[in-house]
CSV table of C-alpha atoms and ligand atoms in Angstrom, one decimal:
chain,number,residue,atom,x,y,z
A,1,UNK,CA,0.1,-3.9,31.5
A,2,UNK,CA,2.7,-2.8,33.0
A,3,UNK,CA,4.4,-4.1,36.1
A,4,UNK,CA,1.8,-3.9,39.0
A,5,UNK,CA,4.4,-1.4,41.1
A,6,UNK,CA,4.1,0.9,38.0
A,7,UNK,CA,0.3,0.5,37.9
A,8,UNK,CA,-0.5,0.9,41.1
A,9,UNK,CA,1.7,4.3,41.0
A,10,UNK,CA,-0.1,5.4,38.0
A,11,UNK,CA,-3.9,4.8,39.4
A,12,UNK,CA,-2.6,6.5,42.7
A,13,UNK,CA,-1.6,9.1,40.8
A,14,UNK,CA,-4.6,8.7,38.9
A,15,UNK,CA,-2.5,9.2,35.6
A,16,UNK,CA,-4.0,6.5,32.3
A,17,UNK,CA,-2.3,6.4,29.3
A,18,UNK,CA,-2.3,9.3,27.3
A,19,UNK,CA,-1.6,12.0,30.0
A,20,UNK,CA,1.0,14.2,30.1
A,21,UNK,CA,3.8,13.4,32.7
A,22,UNK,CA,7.0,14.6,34.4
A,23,UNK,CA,9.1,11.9,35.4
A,24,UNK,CA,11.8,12.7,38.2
A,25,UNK,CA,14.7,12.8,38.6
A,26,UNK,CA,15.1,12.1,34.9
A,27,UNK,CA,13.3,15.3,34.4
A,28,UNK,CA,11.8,14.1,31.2
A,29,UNK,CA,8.6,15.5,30.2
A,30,UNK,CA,6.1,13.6,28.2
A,31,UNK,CA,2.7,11.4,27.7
A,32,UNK,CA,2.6,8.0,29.1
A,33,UNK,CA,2.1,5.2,26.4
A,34,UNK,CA,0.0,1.9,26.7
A,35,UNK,CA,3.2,-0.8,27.5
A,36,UNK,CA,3.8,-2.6,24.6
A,37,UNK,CA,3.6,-6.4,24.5
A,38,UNK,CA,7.1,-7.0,23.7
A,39,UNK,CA,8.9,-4.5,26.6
A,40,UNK,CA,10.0,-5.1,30.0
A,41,UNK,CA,6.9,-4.7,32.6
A,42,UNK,CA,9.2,-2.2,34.5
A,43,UNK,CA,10.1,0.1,31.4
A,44,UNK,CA,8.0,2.9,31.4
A,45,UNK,CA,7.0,4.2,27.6
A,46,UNK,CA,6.9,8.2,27.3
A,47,UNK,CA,5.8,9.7,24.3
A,48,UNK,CA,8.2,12.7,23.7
A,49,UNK,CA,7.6,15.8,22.5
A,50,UNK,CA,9.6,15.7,19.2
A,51,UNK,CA,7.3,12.0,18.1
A,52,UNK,CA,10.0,9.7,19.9
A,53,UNK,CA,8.7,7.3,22.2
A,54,UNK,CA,11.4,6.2,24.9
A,55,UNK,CA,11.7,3.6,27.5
A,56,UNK,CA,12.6,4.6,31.3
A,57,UNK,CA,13.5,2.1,33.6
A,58,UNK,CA,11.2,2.2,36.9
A,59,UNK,CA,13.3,2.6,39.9
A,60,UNK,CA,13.1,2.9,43.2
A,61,UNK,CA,13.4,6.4,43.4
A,62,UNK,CA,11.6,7.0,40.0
A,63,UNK,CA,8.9,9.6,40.5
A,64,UNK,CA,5.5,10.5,38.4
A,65,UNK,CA,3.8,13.4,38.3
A,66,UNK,CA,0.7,14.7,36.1
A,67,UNK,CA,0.7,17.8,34.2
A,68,UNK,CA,-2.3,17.6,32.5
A,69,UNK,CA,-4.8,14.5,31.2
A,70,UNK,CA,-4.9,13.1,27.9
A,71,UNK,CA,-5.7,15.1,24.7
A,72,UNK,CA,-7.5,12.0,23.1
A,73,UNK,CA,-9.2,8.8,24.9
A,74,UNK,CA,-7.6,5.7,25.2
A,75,UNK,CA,-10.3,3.2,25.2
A,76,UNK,CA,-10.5,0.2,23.2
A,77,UNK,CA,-12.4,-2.3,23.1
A,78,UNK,CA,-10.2,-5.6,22.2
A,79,UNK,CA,-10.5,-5.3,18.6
A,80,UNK,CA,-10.8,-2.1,18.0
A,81,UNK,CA,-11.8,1.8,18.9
A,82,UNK,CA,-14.9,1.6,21.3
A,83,UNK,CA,-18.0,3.3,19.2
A,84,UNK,CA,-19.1,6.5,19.7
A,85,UNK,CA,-22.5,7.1,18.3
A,86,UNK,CA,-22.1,9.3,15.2
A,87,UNK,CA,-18.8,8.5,14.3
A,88,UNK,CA,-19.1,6.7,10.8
A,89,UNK,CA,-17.7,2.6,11.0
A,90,UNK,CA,-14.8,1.3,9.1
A,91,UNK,CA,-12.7,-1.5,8.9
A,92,UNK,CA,-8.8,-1.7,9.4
A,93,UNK,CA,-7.2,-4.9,7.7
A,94,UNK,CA,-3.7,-5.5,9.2
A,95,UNK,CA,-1.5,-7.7,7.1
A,96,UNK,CA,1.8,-6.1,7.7
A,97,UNK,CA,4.9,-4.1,7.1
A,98,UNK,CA,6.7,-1.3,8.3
A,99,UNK,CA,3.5,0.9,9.8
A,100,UNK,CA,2.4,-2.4,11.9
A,101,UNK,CA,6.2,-2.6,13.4
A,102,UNK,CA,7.4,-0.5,16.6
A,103,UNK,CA,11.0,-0.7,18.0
A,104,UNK,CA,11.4,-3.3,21.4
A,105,UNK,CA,13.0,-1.1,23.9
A,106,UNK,CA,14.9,-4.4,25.1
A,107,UNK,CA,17.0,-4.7,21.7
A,108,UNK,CA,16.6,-2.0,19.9
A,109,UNK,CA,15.6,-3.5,17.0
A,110,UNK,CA,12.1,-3.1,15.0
A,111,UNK,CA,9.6,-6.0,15.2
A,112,UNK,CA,6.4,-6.8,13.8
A,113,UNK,CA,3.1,-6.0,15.6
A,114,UNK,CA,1.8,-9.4,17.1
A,115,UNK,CA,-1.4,-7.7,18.4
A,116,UNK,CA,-2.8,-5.1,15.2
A,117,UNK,CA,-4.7,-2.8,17.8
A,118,UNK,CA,-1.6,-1.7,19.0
A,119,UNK,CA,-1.9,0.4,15.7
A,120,UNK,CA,-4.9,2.5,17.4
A,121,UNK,CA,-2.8,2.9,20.8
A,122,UNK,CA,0.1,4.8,19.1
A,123,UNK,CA,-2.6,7.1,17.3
A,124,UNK,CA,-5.4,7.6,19.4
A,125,UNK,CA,-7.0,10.7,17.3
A,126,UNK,CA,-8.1,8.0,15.3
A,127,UNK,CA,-10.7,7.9,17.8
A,128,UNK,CA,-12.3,11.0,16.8
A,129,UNK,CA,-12.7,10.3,12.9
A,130,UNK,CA,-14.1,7.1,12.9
A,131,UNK,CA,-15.7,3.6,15.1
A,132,UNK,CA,-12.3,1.2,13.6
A,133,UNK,CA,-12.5,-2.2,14.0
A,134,UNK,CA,-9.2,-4.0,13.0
A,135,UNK,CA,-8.4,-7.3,12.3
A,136,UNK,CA,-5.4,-8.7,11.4
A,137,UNK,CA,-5.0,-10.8,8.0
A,138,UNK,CA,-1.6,-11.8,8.4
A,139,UNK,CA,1.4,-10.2,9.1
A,140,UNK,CA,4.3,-10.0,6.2
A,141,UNK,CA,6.7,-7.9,4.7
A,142,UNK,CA,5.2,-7.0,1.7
A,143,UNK,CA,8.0,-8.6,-0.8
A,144,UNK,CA,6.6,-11.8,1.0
A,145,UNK,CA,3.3,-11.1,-1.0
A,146,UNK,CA,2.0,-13.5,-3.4
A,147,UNK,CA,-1.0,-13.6,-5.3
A,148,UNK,CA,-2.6,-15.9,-2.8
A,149,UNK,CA,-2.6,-12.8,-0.4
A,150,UNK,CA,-4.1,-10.6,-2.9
A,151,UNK,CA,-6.7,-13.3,-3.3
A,152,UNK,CA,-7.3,-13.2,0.1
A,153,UNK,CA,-7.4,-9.4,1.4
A,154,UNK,CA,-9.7,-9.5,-2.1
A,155,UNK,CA,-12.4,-11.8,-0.1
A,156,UNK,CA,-12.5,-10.2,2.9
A,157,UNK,CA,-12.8,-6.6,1.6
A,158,UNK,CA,-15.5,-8.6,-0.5
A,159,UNK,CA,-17.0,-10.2,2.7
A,160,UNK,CA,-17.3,-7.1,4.8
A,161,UNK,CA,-18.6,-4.7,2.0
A,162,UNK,CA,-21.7,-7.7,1.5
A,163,UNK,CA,-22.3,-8.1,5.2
A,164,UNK,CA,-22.0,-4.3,6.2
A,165,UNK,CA,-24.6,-2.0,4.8
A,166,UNK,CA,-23.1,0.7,7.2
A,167,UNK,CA,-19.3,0.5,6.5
A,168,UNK,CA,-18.3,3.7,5.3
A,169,UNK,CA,-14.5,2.3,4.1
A,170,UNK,CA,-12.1,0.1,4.6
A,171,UNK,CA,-7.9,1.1,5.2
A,172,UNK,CA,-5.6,-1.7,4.5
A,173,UNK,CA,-2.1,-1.2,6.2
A,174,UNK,CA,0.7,-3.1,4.4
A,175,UNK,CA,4.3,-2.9,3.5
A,176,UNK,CA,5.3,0.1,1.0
A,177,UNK,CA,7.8,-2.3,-1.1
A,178,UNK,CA,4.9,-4.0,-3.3
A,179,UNK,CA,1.5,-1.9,-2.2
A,180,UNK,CA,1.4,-0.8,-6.1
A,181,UNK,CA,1.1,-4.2,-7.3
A,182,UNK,CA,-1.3,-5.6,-4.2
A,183,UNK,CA,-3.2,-2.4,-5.2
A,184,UNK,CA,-3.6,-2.8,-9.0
A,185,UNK,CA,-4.5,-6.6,-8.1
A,186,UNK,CA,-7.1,-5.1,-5.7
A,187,UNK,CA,-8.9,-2.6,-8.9
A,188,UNK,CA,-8.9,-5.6,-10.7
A,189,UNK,CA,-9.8,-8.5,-8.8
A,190,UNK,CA,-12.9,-6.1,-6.8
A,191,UNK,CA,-13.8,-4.5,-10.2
A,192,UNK,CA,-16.2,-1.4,-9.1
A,193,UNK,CA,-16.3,-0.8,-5.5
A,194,UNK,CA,-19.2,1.0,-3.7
A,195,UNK,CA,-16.8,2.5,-1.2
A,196,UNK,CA,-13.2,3.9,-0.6
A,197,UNK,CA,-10.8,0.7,-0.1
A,198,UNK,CA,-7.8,2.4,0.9
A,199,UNK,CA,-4.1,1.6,1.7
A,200,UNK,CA,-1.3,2.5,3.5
A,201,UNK,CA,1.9,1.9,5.0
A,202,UNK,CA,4.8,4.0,6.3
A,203,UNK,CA,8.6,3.7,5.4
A,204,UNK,CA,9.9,4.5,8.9
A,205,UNK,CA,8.1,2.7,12.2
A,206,UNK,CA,6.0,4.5,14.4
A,207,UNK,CA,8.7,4.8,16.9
A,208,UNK,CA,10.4,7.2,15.2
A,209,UNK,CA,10.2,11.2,15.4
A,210,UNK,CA,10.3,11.1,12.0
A,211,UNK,CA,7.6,8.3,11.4
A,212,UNK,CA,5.0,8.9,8.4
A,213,UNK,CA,2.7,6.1,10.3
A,214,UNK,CA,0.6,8.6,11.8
A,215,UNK,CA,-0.4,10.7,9.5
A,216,UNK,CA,-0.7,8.2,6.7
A,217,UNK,CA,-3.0,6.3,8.9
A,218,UNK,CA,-4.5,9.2,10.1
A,219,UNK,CA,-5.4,10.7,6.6
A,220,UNK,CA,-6.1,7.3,4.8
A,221,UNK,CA,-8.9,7.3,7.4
A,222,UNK,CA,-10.2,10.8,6.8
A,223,UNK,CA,-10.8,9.1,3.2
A,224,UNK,CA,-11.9,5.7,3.9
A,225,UNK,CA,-14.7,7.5,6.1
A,226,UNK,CA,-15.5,10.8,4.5
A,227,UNK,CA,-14.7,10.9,1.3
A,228,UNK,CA,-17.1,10.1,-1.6
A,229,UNK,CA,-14.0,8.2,-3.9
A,230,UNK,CA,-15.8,4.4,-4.5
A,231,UNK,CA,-12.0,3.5,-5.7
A,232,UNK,CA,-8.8,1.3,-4.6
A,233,UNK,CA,-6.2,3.7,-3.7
A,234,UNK,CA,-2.9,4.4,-2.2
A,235,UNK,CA,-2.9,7.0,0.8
A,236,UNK,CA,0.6,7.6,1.7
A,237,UNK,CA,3.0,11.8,2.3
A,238,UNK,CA,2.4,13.6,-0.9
A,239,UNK,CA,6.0,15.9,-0.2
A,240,UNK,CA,7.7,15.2,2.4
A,241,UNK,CA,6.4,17.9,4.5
A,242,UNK,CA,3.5,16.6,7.1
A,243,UNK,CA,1.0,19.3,5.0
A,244,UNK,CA,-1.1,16.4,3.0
A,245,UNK,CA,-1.4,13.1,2.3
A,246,UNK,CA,-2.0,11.5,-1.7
A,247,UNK,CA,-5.3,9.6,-2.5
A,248,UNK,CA,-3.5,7.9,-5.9
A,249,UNK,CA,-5.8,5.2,-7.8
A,250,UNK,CA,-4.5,1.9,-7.4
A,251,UNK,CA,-3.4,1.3,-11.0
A,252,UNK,CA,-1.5,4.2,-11.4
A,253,UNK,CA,0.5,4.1,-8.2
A,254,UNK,CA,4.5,3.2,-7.8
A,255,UNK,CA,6.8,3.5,-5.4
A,256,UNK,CA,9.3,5.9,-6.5
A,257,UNK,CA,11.8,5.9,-3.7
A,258,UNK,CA,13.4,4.1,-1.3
A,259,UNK,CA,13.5,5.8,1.9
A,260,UNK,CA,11.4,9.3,1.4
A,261,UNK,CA,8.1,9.5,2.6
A,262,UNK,CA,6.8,10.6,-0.1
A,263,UNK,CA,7.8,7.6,-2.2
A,264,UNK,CA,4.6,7.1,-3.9
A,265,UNK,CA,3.7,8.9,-7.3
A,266,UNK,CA,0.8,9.1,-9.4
A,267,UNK,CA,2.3,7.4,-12.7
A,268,UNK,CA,1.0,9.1,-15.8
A,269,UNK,CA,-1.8,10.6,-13.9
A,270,UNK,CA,-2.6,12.8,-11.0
A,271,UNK,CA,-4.1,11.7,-7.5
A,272,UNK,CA,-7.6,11.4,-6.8
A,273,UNK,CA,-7.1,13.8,-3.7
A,274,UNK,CA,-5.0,15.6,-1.2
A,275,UNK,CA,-6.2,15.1,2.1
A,276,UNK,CA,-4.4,16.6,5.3
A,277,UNK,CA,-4.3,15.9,8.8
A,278,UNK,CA,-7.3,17.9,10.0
A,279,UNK,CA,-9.6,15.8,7.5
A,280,UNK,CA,-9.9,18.6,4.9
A,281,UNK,CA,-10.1,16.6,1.3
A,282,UNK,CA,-9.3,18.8,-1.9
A,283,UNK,CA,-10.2,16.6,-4.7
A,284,UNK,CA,-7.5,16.7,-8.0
A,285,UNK,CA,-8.7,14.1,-10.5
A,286,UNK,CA,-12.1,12.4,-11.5
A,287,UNK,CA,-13.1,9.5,-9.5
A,288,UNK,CA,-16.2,6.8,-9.7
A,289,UNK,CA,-18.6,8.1,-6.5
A,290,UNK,CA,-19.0,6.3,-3.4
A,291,UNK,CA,-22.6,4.0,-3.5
A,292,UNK,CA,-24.9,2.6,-0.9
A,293,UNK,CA,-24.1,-1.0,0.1
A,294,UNK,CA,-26.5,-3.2,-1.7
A,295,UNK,CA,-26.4,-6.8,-2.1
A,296,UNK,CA,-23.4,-8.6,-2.6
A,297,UNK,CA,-20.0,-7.9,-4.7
A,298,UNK,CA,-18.6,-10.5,-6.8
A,299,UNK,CA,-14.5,-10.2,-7.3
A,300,UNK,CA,-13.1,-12.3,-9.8
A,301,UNK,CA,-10.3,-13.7,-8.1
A,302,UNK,CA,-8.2,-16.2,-10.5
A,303,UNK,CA,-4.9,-15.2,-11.1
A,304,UNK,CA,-2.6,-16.8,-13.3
A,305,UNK,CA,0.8,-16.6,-11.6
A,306,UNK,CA,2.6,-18.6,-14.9
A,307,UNK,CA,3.2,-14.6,-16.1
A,308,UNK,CA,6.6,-13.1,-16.3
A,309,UNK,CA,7.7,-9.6,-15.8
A,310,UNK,CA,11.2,-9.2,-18.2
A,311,UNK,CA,13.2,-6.5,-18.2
A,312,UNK,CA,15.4,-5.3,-21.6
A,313,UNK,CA,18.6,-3.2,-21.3
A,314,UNK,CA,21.7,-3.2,-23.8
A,315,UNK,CA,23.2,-6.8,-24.3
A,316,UNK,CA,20.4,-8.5,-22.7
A,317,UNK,CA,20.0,-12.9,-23.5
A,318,UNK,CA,16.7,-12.9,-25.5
A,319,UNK,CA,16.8,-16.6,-24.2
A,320,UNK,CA,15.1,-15.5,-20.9
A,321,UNK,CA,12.0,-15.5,-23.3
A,322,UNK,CA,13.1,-18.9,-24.7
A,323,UNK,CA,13.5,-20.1,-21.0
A,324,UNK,CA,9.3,-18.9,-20.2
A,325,UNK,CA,8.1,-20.6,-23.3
A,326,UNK,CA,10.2,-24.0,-21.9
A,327,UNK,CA,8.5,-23.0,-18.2
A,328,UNK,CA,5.0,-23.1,-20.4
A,329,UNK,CA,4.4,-19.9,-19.3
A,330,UNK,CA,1.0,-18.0,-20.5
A,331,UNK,CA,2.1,-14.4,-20.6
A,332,UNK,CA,5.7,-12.0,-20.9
A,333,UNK,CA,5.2,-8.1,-19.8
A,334,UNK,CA,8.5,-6.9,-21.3
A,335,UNK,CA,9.8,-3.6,-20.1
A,336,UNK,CA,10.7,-2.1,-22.7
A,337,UNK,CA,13.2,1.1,-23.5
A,338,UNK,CA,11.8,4.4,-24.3
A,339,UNK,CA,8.9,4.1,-26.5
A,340,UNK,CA,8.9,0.2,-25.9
A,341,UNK,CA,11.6,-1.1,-27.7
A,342,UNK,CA,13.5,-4.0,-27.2
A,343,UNK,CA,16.7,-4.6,-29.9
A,344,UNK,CA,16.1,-6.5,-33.0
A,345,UNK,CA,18.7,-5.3,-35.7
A,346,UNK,CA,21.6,-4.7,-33.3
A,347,UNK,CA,25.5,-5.7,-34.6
A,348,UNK,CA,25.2,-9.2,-32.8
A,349,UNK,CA,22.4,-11.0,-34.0
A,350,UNK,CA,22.9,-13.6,-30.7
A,351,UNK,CA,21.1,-10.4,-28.8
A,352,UNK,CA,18.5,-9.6,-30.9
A,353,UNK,CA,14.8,-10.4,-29.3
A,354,UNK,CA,13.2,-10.6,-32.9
A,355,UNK,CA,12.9,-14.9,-33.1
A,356,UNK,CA,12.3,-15.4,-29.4
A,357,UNK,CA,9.5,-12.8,-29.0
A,358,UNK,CA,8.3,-14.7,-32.4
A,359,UNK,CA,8.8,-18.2,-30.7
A,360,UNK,CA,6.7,-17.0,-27.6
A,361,UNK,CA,3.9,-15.2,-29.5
A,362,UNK,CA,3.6,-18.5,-31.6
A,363,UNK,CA,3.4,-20.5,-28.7
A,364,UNK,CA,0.3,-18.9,-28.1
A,365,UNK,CA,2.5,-17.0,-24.5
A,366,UNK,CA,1.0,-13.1,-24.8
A,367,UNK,CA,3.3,-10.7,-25.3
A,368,UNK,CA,2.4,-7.2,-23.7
A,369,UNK,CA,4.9,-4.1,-24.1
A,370,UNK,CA,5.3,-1.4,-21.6
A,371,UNK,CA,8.1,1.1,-20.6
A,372,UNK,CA,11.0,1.5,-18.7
A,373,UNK,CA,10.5,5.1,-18.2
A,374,UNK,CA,7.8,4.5,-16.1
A,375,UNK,CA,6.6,8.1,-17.2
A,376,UNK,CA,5.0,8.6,-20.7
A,377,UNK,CA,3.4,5.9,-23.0
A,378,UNK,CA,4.5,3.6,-25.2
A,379,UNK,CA,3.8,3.6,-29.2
A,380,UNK,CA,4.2,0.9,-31.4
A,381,UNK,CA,4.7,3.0,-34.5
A,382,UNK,CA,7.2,5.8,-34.2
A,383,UNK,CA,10.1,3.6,-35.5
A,384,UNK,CA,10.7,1.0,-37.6
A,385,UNK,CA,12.3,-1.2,-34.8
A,386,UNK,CA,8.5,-0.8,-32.7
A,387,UNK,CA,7.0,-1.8,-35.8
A,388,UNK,CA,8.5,-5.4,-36.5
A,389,UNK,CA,8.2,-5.7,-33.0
A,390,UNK,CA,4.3,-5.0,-33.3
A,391,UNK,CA,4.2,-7.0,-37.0
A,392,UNK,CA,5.1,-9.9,-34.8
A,393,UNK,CA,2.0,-9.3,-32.0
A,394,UNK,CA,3.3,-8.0,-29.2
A,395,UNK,CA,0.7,-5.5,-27.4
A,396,UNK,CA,1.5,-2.4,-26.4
A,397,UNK,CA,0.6,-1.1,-23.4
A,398,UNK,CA,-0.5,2.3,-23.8
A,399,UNK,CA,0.6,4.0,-20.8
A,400,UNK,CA,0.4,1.3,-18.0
A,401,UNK,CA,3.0,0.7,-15.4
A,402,UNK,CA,5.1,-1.9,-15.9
A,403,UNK,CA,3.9,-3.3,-12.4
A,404,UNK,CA,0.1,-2.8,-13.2
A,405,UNK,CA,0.2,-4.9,-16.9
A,406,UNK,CA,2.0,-7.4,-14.9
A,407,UNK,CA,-0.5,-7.8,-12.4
A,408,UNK,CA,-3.7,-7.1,-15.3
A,409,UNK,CA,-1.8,-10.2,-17.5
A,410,UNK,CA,-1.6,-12.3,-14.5
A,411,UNK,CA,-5.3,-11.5,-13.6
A,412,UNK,CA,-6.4,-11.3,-17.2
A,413,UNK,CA,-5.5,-15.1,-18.3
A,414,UNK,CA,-7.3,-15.7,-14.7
A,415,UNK,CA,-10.4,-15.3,-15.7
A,416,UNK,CA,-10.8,-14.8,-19.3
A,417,UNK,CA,-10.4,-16.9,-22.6
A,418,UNK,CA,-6.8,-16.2,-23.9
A,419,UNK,CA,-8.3,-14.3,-27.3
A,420,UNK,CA,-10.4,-12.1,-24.9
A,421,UNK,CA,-7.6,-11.4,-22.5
A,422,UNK,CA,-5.2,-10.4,-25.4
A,423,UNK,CA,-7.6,-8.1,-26.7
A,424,UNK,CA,-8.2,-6.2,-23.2
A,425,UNK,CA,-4.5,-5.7,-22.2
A,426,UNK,CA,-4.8,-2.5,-23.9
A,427,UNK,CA,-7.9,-1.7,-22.6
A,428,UNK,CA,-9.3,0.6,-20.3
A,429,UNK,CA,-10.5,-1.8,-17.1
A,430,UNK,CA,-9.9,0.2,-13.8
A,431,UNK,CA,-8.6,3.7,-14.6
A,432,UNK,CA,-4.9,1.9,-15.4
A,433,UNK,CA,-4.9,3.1,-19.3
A,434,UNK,CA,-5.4,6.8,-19.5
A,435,UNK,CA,-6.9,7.9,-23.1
A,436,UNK,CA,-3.8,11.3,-23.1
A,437,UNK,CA,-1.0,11.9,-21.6
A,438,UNK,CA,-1.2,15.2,-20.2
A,439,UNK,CA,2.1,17.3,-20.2
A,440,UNK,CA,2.0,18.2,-16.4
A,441,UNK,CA,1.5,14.5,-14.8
B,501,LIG,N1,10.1,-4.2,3.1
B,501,LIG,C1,9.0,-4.2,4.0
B,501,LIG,C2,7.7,-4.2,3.3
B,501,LIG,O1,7.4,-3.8,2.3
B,501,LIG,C3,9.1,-3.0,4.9
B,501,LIG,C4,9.0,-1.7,4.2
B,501,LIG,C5,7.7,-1.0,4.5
B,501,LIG,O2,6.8,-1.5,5.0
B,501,LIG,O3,7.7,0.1,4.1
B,501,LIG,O4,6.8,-4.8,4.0
């Protein structure tokens, strides 16, 4: 609410949020936005033109008029989008990050969304795709993840999909930094899914002209509720142009930059779909198809988090591995160079990774290989360096991210006997391993 001068001028004026204004003698043109929680009661929040919301202080003199009423409704229902009949039902899980954050026109500075609905207020077209209920999981920065969250957006996507035979999708929002790795753990831990379980985030807040939140949210939507892909995804810009959004499958997406919005790639594969604003969905890829809801889904949850992801690079300590086996840890990904090398015959024998990869592997720790190229796949057999390392039993990874076998280890030696885990690192599980590499991905 705002203050109740500025309320009782806007039901005068019969103006709601959503409706185009004029405010005088500013002279500033644009539609009035539900207050947010965190602002002064006397700011008044305009939607410009150009995407940037503003704050204008109410004074005395401060006059509103309407130019025309809202393109889309405002009505919400506490925890969500009121239903229209028709409209198909999905559910919105908030747990954080940049897309849930607006700026406080107090400080100036971004904050976190304490109430998730706010979401729906900044977009109301939402309103016209789909009946959205949200609820919030938690609220994080996504480098705050562990696998204790994974575990626990896991359950609820698991709880809603038993005890909803009408949900059409579910959109998670979360931070951009680690969405790739909450996604792969996603594929894993839900296995086959009978609906799109989709998520996205936005690299700048929905506060600025140049915000992706929108559309991402907007798009991810469009899939969650329309489109007939039964798999984890990402949904994020697929250029930075606003002409379509990405559908990438969860364990073959990665962040690829740090401030673009199109930072997410397909990795050794191409996305599932492009979707654009309007809702129209041009399908690129093969997917598993969408299911009806029957009976209950069963994720395997257990993760082991005793897993280490080890970068190699030229005159890299090998006794980083020495320091897991001493931790007792279960499993090393190594990112590799290249083809998935790491140095074993180099001039100083102090930095070759030969006895400590040995040491680990004899341990019983697994060993998996993947590559620092991110594009392409590794091979254990091209040179005689990849083949001692091989000799000794480390796995190669085919072409997996190194972010995906990190999370598939950890999840792996969470559910599985060790023997059976090492034998389906390299394994085709959830569309992470891709039988060829085809030149144009
Ligand atoms: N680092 C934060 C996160 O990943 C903000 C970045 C974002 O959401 O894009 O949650």
């Amino acid at each position: 609410m705002y203050s109740k001068k500025i309320d009782e001028i806007l039901s005068e004026n019969k103006i709601m949020p959503g409706d185009l204004v004029k405010i005088e003698p500013d002279g500033i043109t644009g539609e009035i936005m539900p207050k947010p929680d965190s602002s002064d009661s006397c700011i008044l929040v305009i939607k410009l033109k150009n995407g940037y919301n503003i704050g204008i202080e109410f004074r005395p003199e401060t006059k509103i008029k309407k130019i025309r009423g809202a393109d889309f409704r405002f009505e919400f229902s506490g925890e969500g989008i009121s239903e229209v009949a028709g409209l198909p039902d999905i559910a919105l899980i908030y747990t954080g990050g940049t897309i849930g954050s607006k700026v406080d026109y107090k400080t100036g500075g971004v904050y976190m969304l304490i109430k998730p609905e706010e979401l729906l207020h900044e977009v109301p077209e939402l309103s016209l795709i789909a009946n959205i209920k949200v609820e919030n999981l938690f609220s994080i920065a996504s480098e705050d993840m562990t696998y204790t969250e994974w575990q626990k957006i896991a359950v609820r996507i698991s709880e809603l999909i038993t005890n909803n035979k009408d949900l059409r999708g579910i959109v998670i929002t979360h931070g951009t930094d680690t969405m790739h790795y909450t996604a792969s753990a996603l594929s894993f831990m839900l296995g086959d899914v009978p609906i799109p379980v989709v998520l996205t985030g936005s690299q700048r807040s929905s506060d600025r002209g140049s915000s992706d939140a929108f559309m991402n949210l907007v798009c991810a939507t469009h899939i969650a509720s329309k489109s007939d892909i039964a798999e984890v995804g990402i949904c994020m810009h697929n250029s930075s142009n606003d002409d379509f959004c990405a559908f990438i499958r969860g364990t073959k997406a990665r962040k690829m930059h740090t401030s673009r919005r199109d930072a997410f790639a397909a990795v050794n594969d191409k996305p599932m779909a492009l979707v654009s604003q309007s809702g129209d969905i041009e399908i690129t890829n093969g997917y598993k198809k969408r299911r009806s809801i029957g009976g209950q889904i069963k994720p395997r949850l257990e993760f082991e988090g005793k897993v280490a992801l080890v970068k190699v690079y030229p005159n890299s300590d090998p006794s980083i591995i020495d320091f897991y086996i001493e931790k007792k840890y279960a499993g090393i990904i190594i990112e590799g160079t290249g083809l998935g090398h790491a140095p074993v015959s180099g001039s100083h024998e102090e930095l070759r990774w030969t006895e400590s990869i040995k040491r680990a592997i004899d341990a019983g720790i697994i060993v998996g290989m993947t590559s620092q190229c991110i594009f392409g796949r590794t091979n254990p057999y091209v040179y005689r360096n990849l083949r001692i390392l091989s000799g000794l039993g480390v796995v190669y990874c085919e072409d997996m991210t190194p972010e995906t076998a990190y999370v598939k280890l950890g999840w792996l030696l969470g559910n599985f006997k060790k023997d059976e885990a090492r034998k389906m690192l390299n394994q085709n599980l959830a569309g992470e391993i891709k039988a060829r590499t085809e030149f144009e991905e």
